[in-house]
Amino acid sequence: MMERTKKQKIKWKWVIVAEIIICYMAMLTMVSYVRGPVRYGPAEEPLLTEADFRDINGLPAEEAGAPFTFENQDQGEAVGSLADVDLRGMHGICISFEVDCPEEDAGGILCTDLCNGETGYDHPEQEFDLVMQAGHNEADFILDPGRQHPDTATLRFFTLDTAGYCLENVQIYEEILLPQVPDGLKIGVGACFFLLAVTAFAAAAGRRNSRKDGQ
């Protein structure tokens, strides 16, 4: 009986030691996140959808034709889509899309930018140019509004080159400050300490039962 009790004590001891080490490592991981660089990422809900856009002449997208369709036969003529966006408190805008470019339109430039004509807000720093390649093209970038920006601006997709293509899978999200410690990590650390508490309680209960049996 004494031998079995001794073995149980040793078993509980090593289980608790192992769980303490796991909890310690989990805490180190959490601290590394807290001390790490500030993290940004896309918000859960889209900032803009196709329904928010109008064509470059002011017509709503549904009246002008299929959203994000670029049909241009005249070099130097601007075609595209635009939408108004509130820049107050904005860190950045995450944008991605795909486009299949015909061979005859390869080499053209598809521009995405932020501008506000009334305030003179129209700078290269708020612009992304995609040089079209024949075949499938993908774009994934962030527009930074900059430090000095107006409260509102216009987000534009346009080209001055000949075009016969359509943007697909257009995703536009606000870039937001992410939590320093991911929720999953918080849950994991909490689970480690909860398991340690349960183990310590079970070990203490086992010792009490052993003492009763020995009486």
Short mmCIF file of C-alpha atoms in Angstrom, two decimals:
data_model
loop_
_atom_site.label_atom_id
_atom_site.label_comp_id
_atom_site.label_asym_id
_atom_site.label_seq_id
_atom_site.Cartn_x
_atom_site.Cartn_y
_atom_site.Cartn_z
CA MET A 1 0.00 0.00 0.00
CA MET A 2 2.78 2.41 0.94
CA GLU A 3 4.66 1.59 -2.26
CA ARG A 4 1.61 2.31 -4.41
CA THR A 5 1.02 5.61 -2.61
CA LYS A 6 4.65 6.59 -3.16
CA LYS A 7 4.41 5.83 -6.88
CA GLN A 8 1.23 7.90 -7.17
CA LYS A 9 2.93 10.86 -5.49
CA ILE A 10 5.86 10.62 -7.92
CA LYS A 11 3.46 10.41 -10.86
CA TRP A 12 1.50 13.47 -9.77
CA LYS A 13 4.74 15.33 -9.12
CA TRP A 14 6.03 14.82 -12.66
CA VAL A 15 2.65 15.60 -14.21
CA ILE A 16 2.52 18.89 -12.31
CA VAL A 17 6.13 19.73 -13.23
CA ALA A 18 5.37 19.08 -16.91
CA GLU A 19 2.27 21.28 -16.79
CA ILE A 20 4.18 24.07 -15.02
CA ILE A 21 6.76 24.00 -17.83
CA ILE A 22 3.96 24.13 -20.42
CA CYS A 23 2.36 27.10 -18.62
CA TYR A 24 5.73 28.84 -18.45
CA MET A 25 6.31 28.39 -22.18
CA ALA A 26 2.80 29.61 -22.93
CA MET A 27 3.41 32.74 -20.86
CA LEU A 28 6.70 33.38 -22.67
CA THR A 29 4.85 33.17 -25.97
CA MET A 30 2.24 35.66 -24.76
CA VAL A 31 4.93 38.06 -23.53
CA SER A 32 6.68 37.88 -26.93
CA TYR A 33 3.42 38.94 -28.59
CA VAL A 34 2.90 41.79 -26.11
CA ARG A 35 6.44 43.07 -26.68
CA GLY A 36 6.33 42.46 -30.43
CA PRO A 37 5.69 45.07 -33.14
CA VAL A 38 2.26 46.59 -33.63
CA ARG A 39 0.27 44.40 -36.01
CA TYR A 40 -2.20 45.52 -38.65
CA GLY A 41 -4.57 43.51 -40.79
CA PRO A 42 -7.86 43.68 -42.70
CA ALA A 43 -11.13 44.25 -40.86
CA GLU A 44 -13.76 41.54 -40.88
CA GLU A 45 -16.33 43.52 -42.90
CA PRO A 46 -15.59 45.02 -46.36
CA LEU A 47 -14.98 48.75 -46.49
CA LEU A 48 -16.58 49.00 -49.96
CA THR A 49 -18.50 46.64 -52.24
CA GLU A 50 -19.28 46.76 -55.95
CA ALA A 51 -22.60 48.47 -55.19
CA ASP A 52 -20.74 51.49 -53.74
CA PHE A 53 -19.00 52.25 -57.03
CA ARG A 54 -19.98 54.42 -59.96
CA ASP A 55 -18.25 54.72 -63.29
CA ILE A 56 -15.73 57.48 -63.86
CA ASN A 57 -18.40 59.63 -65.53
CA GLY A 58 -20.57 59.49 -62.42
CA LEU A 59 -23.08 56.80 -63.39
CA PRO A 60 -23.77 54.10 -60.79
CA ALA A 61 -22.01 50.86 -61.69
CA GLU A 62 -25.31 49.01 -62.23
CA GLU A 63 -26.38 51.63 -64.82
CA ALA A 64 -23.02 51.93 -66.53
CA GLY A 65 -22.71 48.15 -67.05
CA ALA A 66 -21.04 45.30 -65.25
CA PRO A 67 -19.09 46.56 -62.20
CA PHE A 68 -15.33 46.98 -62.74
CA THR A 69 -15.58 46.34 -66.48
CA PHE A 70 -12.96 48.25 -68.48
CA GLU A 71 -13.79 48.78 -72.16
CA ASN A 72 -11.59 51.35 -73.84
CA GLN A 73 -10.73 51.65 -77.51
CA ASP A 74 -9.19 55.12 -77.36
CA GLN A 75 -5.68 55.55 -75.97
CA GLY A 76 -5.65 58.42 -73.49
CA GLU A 77 -9.35 58.16 -72.67
CA ALA A 78 -10.01 57.46 -69.00
CA VAL A 79 -12.30 54.56 -68.09
CA GLY A 80 -12.87 53.07 -64.67
CA SER A 81 -14.85 53.02 -61.45
CA LEU A 82 -14.72 55.14 -58.31
CA ALA A 83 -16.27 55.37 -54.85
CA ASP A 84 -16.12 57.78 -51.93
CA VAL A 85 -14.37 56.68 -48.76
CA ASP A 86 -14.10 58.19 -45.28
CA LEU A 87 -10.42 58.44 -44.30
CA ARG A 88 -10.89 59.65 -40.74
CA GLY A 89 -8.87 57.39 -38.43
CA MET A 90 -7.83 55.25 -41.38
CA HIS A 91 -4.49 53.41 -41.19
CA GLY A 92 -4.71 51.96 -44.67
CA ILE A 93 -6.91 50.24 -47.24
CA CYS A 94 -6.27 46.58 -48.12
CA ILE A 95 -7.11 45.90 -51.76
CA SER A 96 -6.88 42.76 -53.87
CA PHE A 97 -8.30 41.66 -57.21
CA GLU A 98 -7.70 39.44 -60.21
CA VAL A 99 -7.92 40.24 -63.91
CA ASP A 100 -7.46 38.30 -67.14
CA CYS A 101 -5.87 40.61 -69.68
CA PRO A 102 -6.14 40.02 -73.45
CA GLU A 103 -2.84 39.94 -75.27
CA GLU A 104 -3.64 43.10 -77.22
CA ASP A 105 -4.02 45.07 -73.97
CA ALA A 106 -0.77 43.85 -72.38
CA GLY A 107 1.53 46.65 -71.25
CA GLY A 108 -1.30 48.95 -70.26
CA ILE A 109 -1.41 50.38 -66.77
CA LEU A 110 -4.32 49.89 -64.40
CA CYS A 111 -4.14 52.51 -61.68
CA THR A 112 -5.68 52.41 -58.22
CA ASP A 113 -5.43 55.59 -56.17
CA LEU A 114 -6.90 57.93 -53.57
CA CYS A 115 -7.61 61.53 -54.47
CA ASN A 116 -9.53 64.62 -53.45
CA GLY A 117 -9.52 67.36 -56.07
CA GLU A 118 -10.83 70.05 -53.73
CA THR A 119 -7.88 69.73 -51.34
CA GLY A 120 -5.20 68.87 -53.90
CA TYR A 121 -4.86 65.40 -52.41
CA ASP A 122 -3.50 63.36 -55.34
CA HIS A 123 0.00 62.02 -54.72
CA PRO A 124 2.07 59.10 -56.04
CA GLU A 125 2.34 57.77 -52.47
CA GLN A 126 -1.40 57.01 -52.54
CA GLU A 127 -1.26 55.18 -55.87
CA PHE A 128 -0.69 51.61 -57.05
CA ASP A 129 0.00 50.87 -60.73
CA LEU A 130 -0.43 47.40 -62.16
CA VAL A 131 1.33 46.89 -65.48
CA MET A 132 -0.93 44.44 -67.25
CA GLN A 133 0.55 41.17 -68.47
CA ALA A 134 -1.14 39.01 -71.07
CA GLY A 135 -3.16 36.36 -69.25
CA HIS A 136 -3.93 36.16 -65.55
CA ASN A 137 -2.90 39.05 -63.29
CA GLU A 138 -3.25 39.32 -59.51
CA ALA A 139 -2.88 42.36 -57.27
CA ASP A 140 -2.70 42.49 -53.47
CA PHE A 141 -1.58 45.76 -51.89
CA ILE A 142 -2.27 48.43 -49.26
CA LEU A 143 -2.98 52.08 -49.98
CA ASP A 144 -1.59 54.28 -47.21
CA PRO A 145 -3.61 57.53 -46.88
CA GLY A 146 -0.52 59.26 -45.50
CA ARG A 147 -0.15 61.49 -42.46
CA GLN A 148 -1.75 64.59 -43.97
CA HIS A 149 -4.95 63.49 -45.65
CA PRO A 150 -8.46 64.94 -45.99
CA ASP A 151 -11.43 63.50 -44.12
CA THR A 152 -12.83 62.01 -47.34
CA ALA A 153 -11.37 60.95 -50.65
CA THR A 154 -12.25 59.07 -53.81
CA LEU A 155 -10.94 55.57 -54.39
CA ARG A 156 -10.44 55.09 -58.13
CA PHE A 157 -9.71 52.15 -60.42
CA PHE A 158 -8.93 53.50 -63.89
CA THR A 159 -6.79 53.23 -66.99
CA LEU A 160 -5.85 55.59 -69.79
CA ASP A 161 -4.78 52.72 -72.04
CA THR A 162 -6.81 50.51 -74.33
CA ALA A 163 -8.62 47.85 -72.33
CA GLY A 164 -11.02 44.98 -72.66
CA TYR A 165 -11.11 43.21 -69.32
CA CYS A 166 -12.99 42.97 -66.02
CA LEU A 167 -11.71 42.98 -62.44
CA GLU A 168 -12.77 39.89 -60.50
CA ASN A 169 -12.77 38.96 -56.80
CA VAL A 170 -12.35 42.60 -55.81
CA GLN A 171 -11.74 42.81 -52.05
CA ILE A 172 -11.56 46.17 -50.27
CA TYR A 173 -11.08 46.21 -46.50
CA GLU A 174 -9.98 48.79 -43.97
CA GLU A 175 -6.60 48.03 -42.43
CA ILE A 176 -7.05 47.99 -38.66
CA LEU A 177 -4.90 47.57 -35.56
CA LEU A 178 -5.01 43.93 -34.53
CA PRO A 179 -4.94 42.75 -30.89
CA GLN A 180 -1.39 42.30 -29.66
CA VAL A 181 -2.29 38.87 -28.28
CA PRO A 182 -4.53 36.69 -30.51
CA ASP A 183 -7.70 35.42 -28.89
CA GLY A 184 -6.67 31.84 -29.63
CA LEU A 185 -3.45 32.29 -27.65
CA LYS A 186 -5.34 33.79 -24.70
CA ILE A 187 -7.67 30.80 -24.67
CA GLY A 188 -4.72 28.39 -24.92
CA VAL A 189 -2.86 30.00 -22.02
CA GLY A 190 -6.00 30.02 -19.91
CA ALA A 191 -6.59 26.34 -20.69
CA CYS A 192 -3.02 25.48 -19.62
CA PHE A 193 -3.43 27.16 -16.23
CA PHE A 194 -6.89 25.67 -15.77
CA LEU A 195 -5.49 22.19 -16.44
CA LEU A 196 -2.67 22.84 -13.96
CA ALA A 197 -5.21 23.87 -11.31
CA VAL A 198 -7.31 20.76 -11.96
CA THR A 199 -4.22 18.54 -11.72
CA ALA A 200 -3.08 20.19 -8.47
CA PHE A 201 -6.56 19.74 -7.01
CA ALA A 202 -6.66 16.08 -8.06
CA ALA A 203 -3.19 15.47 -6.59
CA ALA A 204 -4.22 17.10 -3.29
CA ALA A 205 -7.41 15.03 -3.19
CA GLY A 206 -5.36 11.89 -3.85
CA ARG A 207 -3.05 12.67 -0.95
CA ARG A 208 -5.99 13.21 1.40
CA ASN A 209 -7.52 9.89 0.36
CA SER A 210 -4.18 8.13 0.89
CA ARG A 211 -3.94 9.52 4.40
CA LYS A 212 -7.46 8.33 5.20
CA ASP A 213 -6.68 4.86 3.86
CA GLY A 214 -3.54 4.75 5.97
CA GLN A 215 -5.40 5.54 9.17
#
